[in-house]
PDB file of C-alpha atoms in Angstrom:
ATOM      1  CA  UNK A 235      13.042  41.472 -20.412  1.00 55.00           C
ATOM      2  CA  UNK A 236       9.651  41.514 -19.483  1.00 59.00           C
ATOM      3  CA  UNK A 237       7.319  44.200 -19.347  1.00 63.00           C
ATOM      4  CA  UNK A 238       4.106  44.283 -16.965  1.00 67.00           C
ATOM      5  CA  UNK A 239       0.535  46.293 -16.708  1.00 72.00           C
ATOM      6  CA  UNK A 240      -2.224  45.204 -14.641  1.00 78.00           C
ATOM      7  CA  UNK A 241      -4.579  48.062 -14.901  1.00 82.00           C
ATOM      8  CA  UNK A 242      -7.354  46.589 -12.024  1.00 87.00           C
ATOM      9  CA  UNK A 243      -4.856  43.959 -10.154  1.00 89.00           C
ATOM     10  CA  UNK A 244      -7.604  43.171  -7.612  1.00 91.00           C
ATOM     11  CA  UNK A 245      -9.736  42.211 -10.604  1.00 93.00           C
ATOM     12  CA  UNK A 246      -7.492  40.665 -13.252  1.00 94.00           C
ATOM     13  CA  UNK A 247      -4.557  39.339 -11.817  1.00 93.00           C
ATOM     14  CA  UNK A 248      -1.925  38.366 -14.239  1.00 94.00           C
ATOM     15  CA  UNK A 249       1.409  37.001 -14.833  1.00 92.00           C
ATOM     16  CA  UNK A 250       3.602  35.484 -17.528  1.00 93.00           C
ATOM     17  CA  UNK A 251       7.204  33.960 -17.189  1.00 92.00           C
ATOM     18  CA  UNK A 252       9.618  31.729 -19.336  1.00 92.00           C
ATOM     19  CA  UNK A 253      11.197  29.548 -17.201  1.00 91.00           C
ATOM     20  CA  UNK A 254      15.422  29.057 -18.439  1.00 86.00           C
ATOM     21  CA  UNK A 255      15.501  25.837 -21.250  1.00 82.00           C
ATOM     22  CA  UNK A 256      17.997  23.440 -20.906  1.00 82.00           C
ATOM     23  CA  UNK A 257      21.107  23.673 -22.920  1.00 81.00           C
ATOM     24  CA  UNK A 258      19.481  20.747 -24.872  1.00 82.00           C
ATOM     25  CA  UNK A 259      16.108  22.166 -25.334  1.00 83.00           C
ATOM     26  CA  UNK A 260      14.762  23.820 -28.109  1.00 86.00           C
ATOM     27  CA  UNK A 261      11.357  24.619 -26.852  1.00 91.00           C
ATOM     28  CA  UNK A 262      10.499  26.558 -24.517  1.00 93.00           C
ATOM     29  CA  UNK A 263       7.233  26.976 -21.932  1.00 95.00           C
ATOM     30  CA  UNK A 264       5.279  30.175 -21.238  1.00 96.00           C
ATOM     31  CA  UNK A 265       3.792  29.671 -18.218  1.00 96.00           C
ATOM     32  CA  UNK A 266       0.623  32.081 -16.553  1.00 96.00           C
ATOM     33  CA  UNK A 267      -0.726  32.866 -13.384  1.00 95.00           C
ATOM     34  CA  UNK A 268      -4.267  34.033 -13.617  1.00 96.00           C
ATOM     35  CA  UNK A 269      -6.743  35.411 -11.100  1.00 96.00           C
ATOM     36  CA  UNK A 270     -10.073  36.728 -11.347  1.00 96.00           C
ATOM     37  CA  UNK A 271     -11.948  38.073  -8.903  1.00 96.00           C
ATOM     38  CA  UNK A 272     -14.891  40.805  -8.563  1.00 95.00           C
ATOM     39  CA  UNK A 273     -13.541  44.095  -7.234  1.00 92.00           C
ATOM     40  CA  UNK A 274     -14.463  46.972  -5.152  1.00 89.00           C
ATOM     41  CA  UNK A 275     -14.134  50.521  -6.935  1.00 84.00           C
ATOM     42  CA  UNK A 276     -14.520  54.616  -6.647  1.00 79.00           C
ATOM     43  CA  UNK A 277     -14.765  57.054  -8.849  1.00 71.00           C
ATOM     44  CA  UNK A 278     -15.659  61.015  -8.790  1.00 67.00           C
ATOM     45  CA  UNK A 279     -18.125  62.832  -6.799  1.00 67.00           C
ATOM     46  CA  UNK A 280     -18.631  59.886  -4.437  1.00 73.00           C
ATOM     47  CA  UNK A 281     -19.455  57.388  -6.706  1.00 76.00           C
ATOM     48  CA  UNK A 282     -19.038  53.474  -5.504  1.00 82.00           C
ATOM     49  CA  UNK A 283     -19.156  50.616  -7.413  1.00 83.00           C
ATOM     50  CA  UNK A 284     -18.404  47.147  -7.892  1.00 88.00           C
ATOM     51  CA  UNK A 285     -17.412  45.390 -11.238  1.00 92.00           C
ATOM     52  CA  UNK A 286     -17.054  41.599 -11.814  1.00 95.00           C
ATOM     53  CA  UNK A 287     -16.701  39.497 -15.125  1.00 96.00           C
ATOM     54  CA  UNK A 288     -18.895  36.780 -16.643  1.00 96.00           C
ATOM     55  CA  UNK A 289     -16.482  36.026 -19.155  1.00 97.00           C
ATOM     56  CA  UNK A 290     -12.821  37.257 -19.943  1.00 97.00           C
ATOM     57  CA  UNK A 291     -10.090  35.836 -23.019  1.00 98.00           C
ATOM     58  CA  UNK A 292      -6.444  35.526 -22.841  1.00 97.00           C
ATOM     59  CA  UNK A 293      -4.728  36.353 -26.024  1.00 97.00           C
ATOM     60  CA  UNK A 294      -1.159  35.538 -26.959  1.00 97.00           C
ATOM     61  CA  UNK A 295       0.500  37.581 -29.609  1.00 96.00           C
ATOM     62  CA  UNK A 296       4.231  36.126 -30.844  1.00 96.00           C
ATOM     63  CA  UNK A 297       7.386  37.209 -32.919  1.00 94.00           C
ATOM     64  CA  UNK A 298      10.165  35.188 -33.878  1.00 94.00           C
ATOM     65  CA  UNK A 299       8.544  31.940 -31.831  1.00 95.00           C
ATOM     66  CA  UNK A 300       5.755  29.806 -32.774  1.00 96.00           C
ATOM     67  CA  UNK A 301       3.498  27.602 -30.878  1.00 96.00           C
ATOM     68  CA  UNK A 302       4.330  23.835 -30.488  1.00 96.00           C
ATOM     69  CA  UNK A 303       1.383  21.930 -31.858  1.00 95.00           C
ATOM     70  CA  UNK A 304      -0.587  19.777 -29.090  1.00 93.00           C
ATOM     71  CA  UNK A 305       0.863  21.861 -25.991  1.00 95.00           C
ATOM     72  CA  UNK A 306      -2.191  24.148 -25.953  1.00 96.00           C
ATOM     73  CA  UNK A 307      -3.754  24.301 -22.142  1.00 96.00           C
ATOM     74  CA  UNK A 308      -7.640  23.875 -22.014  1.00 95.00           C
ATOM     75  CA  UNK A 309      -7.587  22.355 -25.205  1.00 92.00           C
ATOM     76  CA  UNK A 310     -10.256  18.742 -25.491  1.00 86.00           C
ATOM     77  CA  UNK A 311     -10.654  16.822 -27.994  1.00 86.00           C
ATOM     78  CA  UNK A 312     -13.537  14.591 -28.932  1.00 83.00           C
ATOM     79  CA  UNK A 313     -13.014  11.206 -30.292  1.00 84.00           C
ATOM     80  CA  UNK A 314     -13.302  10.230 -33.675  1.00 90.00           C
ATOM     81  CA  UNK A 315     -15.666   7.638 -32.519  1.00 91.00           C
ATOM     82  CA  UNK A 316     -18.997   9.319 -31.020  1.00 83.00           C
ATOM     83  CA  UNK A 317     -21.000   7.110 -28.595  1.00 81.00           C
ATOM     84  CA  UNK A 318     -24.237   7.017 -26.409  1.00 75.00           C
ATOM     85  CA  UNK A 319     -24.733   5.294 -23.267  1.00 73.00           C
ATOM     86  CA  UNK A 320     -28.248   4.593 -22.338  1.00 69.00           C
ATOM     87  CA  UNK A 321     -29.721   2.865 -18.905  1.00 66.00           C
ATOM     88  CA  UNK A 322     -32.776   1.060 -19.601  1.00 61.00           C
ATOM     89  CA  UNK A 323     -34.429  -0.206 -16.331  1.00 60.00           C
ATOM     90  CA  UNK A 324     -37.996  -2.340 -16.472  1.00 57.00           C
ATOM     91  CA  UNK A 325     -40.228  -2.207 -13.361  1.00 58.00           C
ATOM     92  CA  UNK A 326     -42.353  -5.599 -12.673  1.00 53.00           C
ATOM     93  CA  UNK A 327     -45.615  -6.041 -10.265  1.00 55.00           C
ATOM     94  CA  UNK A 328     -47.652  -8.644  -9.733  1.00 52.00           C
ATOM     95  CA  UNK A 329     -51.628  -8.227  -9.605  1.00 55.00           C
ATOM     96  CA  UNK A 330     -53.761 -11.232  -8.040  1.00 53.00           C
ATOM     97  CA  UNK A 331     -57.414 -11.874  -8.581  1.00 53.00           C
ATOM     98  CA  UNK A 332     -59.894 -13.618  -6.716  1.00 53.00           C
ATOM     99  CA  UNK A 333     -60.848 -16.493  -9.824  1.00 51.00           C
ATOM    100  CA  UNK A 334     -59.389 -17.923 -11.801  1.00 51.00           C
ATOM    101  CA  UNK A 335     -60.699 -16.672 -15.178  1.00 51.00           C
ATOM    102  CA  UNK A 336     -60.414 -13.375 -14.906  1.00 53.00           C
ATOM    103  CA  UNK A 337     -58.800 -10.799 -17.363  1.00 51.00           C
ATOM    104  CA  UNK A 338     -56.561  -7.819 -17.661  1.00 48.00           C
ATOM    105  CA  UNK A 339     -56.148  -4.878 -19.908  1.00 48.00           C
ATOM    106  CA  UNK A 340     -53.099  -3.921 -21.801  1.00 45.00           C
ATOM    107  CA  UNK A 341     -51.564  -1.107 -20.874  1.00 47.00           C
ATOM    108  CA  UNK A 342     -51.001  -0.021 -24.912  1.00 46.00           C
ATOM    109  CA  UNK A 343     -54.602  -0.717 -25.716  1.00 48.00           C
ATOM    110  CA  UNK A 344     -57.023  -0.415 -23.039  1.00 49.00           C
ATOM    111  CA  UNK A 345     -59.426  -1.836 -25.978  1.00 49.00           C
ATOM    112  CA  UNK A 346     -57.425  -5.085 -26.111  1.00 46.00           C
ATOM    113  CA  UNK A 347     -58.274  -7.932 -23.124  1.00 47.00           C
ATOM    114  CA  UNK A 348     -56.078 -11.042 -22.149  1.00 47.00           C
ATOM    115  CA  UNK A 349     -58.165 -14.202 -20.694  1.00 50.00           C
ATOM    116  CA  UNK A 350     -55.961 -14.992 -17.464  1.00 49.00           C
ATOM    117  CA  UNK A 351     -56.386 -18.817 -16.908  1.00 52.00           C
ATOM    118  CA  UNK A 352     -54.344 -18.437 -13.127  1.00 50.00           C
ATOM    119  CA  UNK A 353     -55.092 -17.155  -9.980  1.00 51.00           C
ATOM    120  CA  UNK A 354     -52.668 -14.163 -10.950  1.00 52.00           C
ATOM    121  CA  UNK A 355     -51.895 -11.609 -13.206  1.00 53.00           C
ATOM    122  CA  UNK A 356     -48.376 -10.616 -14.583  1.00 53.00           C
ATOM    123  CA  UNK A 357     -48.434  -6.544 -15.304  1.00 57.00           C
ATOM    124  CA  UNK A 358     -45.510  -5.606 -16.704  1.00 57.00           C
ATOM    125  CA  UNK A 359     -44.393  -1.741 -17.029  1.00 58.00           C
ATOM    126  CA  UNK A 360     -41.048  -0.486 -18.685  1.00 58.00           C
ATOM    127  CA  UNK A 361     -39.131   2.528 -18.023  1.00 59.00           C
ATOM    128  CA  UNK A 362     -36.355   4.117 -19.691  1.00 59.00           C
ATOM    129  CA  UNK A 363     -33.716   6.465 -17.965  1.00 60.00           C
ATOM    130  CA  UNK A 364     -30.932   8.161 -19.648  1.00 63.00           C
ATOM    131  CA  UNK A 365     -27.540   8.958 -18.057  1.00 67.00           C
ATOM    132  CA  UNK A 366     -25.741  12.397 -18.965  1.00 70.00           C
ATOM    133  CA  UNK A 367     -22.519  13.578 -18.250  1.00 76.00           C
ATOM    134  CA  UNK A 368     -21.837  17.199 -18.701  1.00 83.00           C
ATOM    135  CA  UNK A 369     -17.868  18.507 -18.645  1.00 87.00           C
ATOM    136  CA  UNK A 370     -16.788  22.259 -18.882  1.00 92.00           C
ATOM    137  CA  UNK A 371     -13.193  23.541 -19.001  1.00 94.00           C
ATOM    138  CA  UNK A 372     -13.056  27.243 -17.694  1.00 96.00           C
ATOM    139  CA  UNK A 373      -9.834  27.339 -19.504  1.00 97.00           C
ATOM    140  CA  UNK A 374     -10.635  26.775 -22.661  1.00 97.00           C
ATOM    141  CA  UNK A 375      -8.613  26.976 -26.178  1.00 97.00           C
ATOM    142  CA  UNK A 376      -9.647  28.859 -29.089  1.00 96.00           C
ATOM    143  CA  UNK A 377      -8.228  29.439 -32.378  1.00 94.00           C
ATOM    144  CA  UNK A 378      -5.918  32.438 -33.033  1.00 95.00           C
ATOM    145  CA  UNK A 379      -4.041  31.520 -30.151  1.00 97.00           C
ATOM    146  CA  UNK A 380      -7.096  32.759 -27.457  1.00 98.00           C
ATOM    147  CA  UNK A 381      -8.548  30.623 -24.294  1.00 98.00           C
ATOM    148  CA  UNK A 382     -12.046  32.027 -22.883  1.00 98.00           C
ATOM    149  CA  UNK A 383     -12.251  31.916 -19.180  1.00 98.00           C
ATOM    150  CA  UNK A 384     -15.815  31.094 -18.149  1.00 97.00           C
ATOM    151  CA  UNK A 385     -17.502  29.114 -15.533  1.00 97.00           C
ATOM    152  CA  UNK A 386     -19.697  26.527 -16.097  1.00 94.00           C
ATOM    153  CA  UNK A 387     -23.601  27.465 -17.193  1.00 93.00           C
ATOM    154  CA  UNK A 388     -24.804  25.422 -14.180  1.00 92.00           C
ATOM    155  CA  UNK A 389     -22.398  27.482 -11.570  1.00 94.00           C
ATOM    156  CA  UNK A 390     -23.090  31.753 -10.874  1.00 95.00           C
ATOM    157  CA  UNK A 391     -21.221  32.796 -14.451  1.00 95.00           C
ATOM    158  CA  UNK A 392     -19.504  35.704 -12.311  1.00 96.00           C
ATOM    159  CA  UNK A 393     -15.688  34.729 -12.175  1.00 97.00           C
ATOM    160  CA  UNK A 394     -14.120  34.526  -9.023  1.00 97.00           C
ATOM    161  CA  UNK A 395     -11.282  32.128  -8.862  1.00 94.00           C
ATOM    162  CA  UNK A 396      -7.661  31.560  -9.476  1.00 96.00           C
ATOM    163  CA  UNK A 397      -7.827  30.452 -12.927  1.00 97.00           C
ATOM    164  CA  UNK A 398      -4.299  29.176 -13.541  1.00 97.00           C
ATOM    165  CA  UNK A 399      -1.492  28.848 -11.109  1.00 96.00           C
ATOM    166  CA  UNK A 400       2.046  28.612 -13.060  1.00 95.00           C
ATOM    167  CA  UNK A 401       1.010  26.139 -15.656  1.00 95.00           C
ATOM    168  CA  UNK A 402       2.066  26.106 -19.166  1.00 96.00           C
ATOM    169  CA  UNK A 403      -0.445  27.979 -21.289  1.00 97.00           C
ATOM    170  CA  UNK A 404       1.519  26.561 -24.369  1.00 96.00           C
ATOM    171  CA  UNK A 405       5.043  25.579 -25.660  1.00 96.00           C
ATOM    172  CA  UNK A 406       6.706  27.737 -27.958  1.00 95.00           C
ATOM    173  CA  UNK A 407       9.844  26.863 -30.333  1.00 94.00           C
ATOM    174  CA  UNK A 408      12.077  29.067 -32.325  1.00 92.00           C
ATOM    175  CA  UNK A 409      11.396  30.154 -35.943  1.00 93.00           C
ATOM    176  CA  UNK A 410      14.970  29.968 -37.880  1.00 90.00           C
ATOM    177  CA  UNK A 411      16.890  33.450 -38.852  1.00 84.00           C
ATOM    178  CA  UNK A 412      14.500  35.110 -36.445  1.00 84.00           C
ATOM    179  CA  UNK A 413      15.696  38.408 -35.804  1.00 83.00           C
ATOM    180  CA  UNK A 414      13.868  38.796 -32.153  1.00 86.00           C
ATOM    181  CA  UNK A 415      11.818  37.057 -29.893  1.00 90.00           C
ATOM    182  CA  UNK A 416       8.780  38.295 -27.948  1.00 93.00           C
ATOM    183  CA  UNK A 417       5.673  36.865 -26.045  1.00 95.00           C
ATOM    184  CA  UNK A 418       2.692  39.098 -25.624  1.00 95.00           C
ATOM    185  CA  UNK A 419      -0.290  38.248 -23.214  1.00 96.00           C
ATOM    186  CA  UNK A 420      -3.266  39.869 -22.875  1.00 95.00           C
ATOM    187  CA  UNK A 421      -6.165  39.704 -20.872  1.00 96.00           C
ATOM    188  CA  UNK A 422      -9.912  41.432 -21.845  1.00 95.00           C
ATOM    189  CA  UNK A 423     -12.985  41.603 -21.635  1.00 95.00           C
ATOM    190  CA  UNK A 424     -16.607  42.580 -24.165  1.00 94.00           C
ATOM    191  CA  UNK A 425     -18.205  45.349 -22.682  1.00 91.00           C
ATOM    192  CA  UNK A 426     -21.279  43.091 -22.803  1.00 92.00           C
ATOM    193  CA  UNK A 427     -19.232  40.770 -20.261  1.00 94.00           C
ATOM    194  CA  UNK A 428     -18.887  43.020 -17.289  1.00 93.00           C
ATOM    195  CA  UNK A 429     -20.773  43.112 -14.464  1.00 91.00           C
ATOM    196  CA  UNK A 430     -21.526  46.284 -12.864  1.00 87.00           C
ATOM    197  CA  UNK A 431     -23.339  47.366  -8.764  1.00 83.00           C
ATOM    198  CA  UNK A 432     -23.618  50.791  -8.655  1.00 77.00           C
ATOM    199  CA  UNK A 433     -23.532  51.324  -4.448  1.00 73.00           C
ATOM    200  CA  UNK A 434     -23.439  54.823  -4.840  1.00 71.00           C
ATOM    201  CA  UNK A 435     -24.058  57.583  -7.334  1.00 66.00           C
ATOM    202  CA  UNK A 436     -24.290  61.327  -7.443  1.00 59.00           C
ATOM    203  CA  UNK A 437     -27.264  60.525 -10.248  1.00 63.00           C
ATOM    204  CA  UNK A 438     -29.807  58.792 -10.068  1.00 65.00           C
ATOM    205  CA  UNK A 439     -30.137  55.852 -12.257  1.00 61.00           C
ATOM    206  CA  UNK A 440     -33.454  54.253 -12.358  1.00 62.00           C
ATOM    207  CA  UNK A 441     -34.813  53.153 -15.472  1.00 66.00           C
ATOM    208  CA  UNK A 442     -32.882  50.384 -17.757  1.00 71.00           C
ATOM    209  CA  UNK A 443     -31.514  52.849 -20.062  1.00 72.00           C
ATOM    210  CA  UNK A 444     -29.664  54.998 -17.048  1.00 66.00           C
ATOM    211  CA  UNK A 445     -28.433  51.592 -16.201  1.00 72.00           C
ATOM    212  CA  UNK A 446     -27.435  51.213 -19.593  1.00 76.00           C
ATOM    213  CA  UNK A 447     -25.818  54.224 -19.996  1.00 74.00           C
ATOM    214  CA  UNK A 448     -23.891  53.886 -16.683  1.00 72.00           C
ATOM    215  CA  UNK A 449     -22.347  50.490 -17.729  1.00 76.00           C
ATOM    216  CA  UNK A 450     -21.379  51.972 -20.666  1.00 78.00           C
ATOM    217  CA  UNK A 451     -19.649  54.756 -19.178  1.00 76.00           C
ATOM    218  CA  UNK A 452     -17.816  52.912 -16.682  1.00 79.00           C
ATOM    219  CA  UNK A 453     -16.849  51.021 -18.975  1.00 83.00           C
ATOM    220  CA  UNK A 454     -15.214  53.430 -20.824  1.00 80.00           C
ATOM    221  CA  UNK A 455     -13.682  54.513 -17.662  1.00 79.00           C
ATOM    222  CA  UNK A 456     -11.899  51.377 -17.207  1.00 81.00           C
ATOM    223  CA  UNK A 457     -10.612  51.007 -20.613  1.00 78.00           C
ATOM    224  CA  UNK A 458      -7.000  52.137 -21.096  1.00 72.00           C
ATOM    225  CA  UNK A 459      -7.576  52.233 -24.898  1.00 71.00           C
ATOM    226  CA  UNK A 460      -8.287  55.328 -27.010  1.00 70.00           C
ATOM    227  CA  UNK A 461     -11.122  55.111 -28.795  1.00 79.00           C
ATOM    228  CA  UNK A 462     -12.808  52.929 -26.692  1.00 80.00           C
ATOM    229  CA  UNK A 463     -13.995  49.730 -29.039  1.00 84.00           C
ATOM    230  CA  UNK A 464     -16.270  48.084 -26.327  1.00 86.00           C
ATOM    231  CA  UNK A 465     -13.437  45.781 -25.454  1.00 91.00           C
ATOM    232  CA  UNK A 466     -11.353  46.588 -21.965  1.00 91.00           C
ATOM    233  CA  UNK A 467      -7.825  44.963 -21.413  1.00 92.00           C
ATOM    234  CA  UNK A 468      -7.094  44.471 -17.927  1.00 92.00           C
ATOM    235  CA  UNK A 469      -3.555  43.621 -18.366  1.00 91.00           C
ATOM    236  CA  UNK A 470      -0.747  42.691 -20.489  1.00 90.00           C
ATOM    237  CA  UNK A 471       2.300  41.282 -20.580  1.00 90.00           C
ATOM    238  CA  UNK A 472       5.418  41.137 -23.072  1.00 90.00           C
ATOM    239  CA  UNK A 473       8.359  39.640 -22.643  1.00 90.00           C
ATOM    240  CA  UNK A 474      11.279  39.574 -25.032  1.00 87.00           C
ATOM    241  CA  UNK A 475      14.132  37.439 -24.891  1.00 77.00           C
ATOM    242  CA  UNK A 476      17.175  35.714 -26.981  1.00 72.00           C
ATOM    243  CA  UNK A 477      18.924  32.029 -27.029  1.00 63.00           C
TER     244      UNK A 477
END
């Protein structure tokens, strides 16, 4: 049986399923669709606004399963071996001079002066370059059986993407002499993570604190939950199930 609430679907869009296991199978997948994308909203007396998310969690509650270790999606790794890769890259030039005894400077100490027995000078000048490599998952798995959807810091942090398309957000297997079995799924947001427009208002809000005060309002008016915490969750899914 499942069970499905998605309280914004043009914001958070999500969806859980457990495909049927093979007769010879013991562990089973739960596999997500997620999309996020910002949304287009009115309220009372004329008010229009627009709310988006900079950052957003999935959360995975379970009974009578648990999770199969190393089937976690959005979950790296680093090596146990760290390394560095450097590029080091030397520039040459060539100086001439009219005689042949003149002299040159060194570039570490102007003070210091070589005799130059040829009709040319050798100046030598070293650079060196580093090479980075910067990866971000915007999937990502925490502990506690969470994954934070963000977008890289180099990209607009708003999210507006399908985040997951029927892929296995983890494998689950059966606990023995479980009674039930039951997925939960949840998707949220910090109050501090959402991203509000305010296109039209029957009060004025002009300095930062009216802005503050309005994001913390709507805020509360998007939030199912009672009291309000200053978390909001979007949607949630359970599904229940037996061998």
């Amino acid at each position: 049986m499942v069970k499905t609430g998605n309280s914004i679907p043009t914001l958070v869009d999500l969806s859980v399923r457990i495909p049927k296991k093979r007769e010879d199978e013991t562990e089973e997948e739960v596999r997500v669709e997620l999309r996020v994308h910002p949304a287009q909203l009115d309220g009372p007396n004329d008010l229009e606004f627009s709310v988006g998310l900079k950052r957003m969690t999935l959360s995975m509650d379970l009974s009578g399963v648990e999770p199969v270790p190393g089937s976690r999606y959005g979950e790296p790794t680093k090596d146990n071996v760290a390394t560095h890769e450097r590029t080091l890259s030397t520039e040459v030039s060539v100086e001439s001079t009219d005689a042949g005894g003149g002299s040159v400077k060194l570039a570490i100490n102007p003070e210091l002066t070589l005799k130059a027995d040829t009709s040319s000078v050798l100046k030598k000048k070293s650079n060196v370059s580093t090479t980075e490599r910067k990866v971000h998952h915007r999937v990502r798995a925490r502990g506690n059986l969470l994954w934070e959807i963000t977008e890289p810091p180099w990209e607009d942090p708003t999210l507006d993407l399908t985040y997951m398309k029927d892929e296995p957000l983890c494998k689950i297997a059966p606990i023995d002499r479980a009674n039930s079995k039951s997925v939960e799924v949840s998707a949220y947001a910090k109050q501090k993570d959402l991203i509000f427009d305010c296109k039209k208002s029957p009060i004025p809000f002009r300095t930062p604190n009216h802005k503050k005060l309005l994001n913390i309002l709507l805020s509360k008016a998007l939030s199912p939950d009672e009291p309000f915490v200053g978390v909001v969750t979007f949607s949630r899914s359970a599904l229940s199930f037996e061998d």
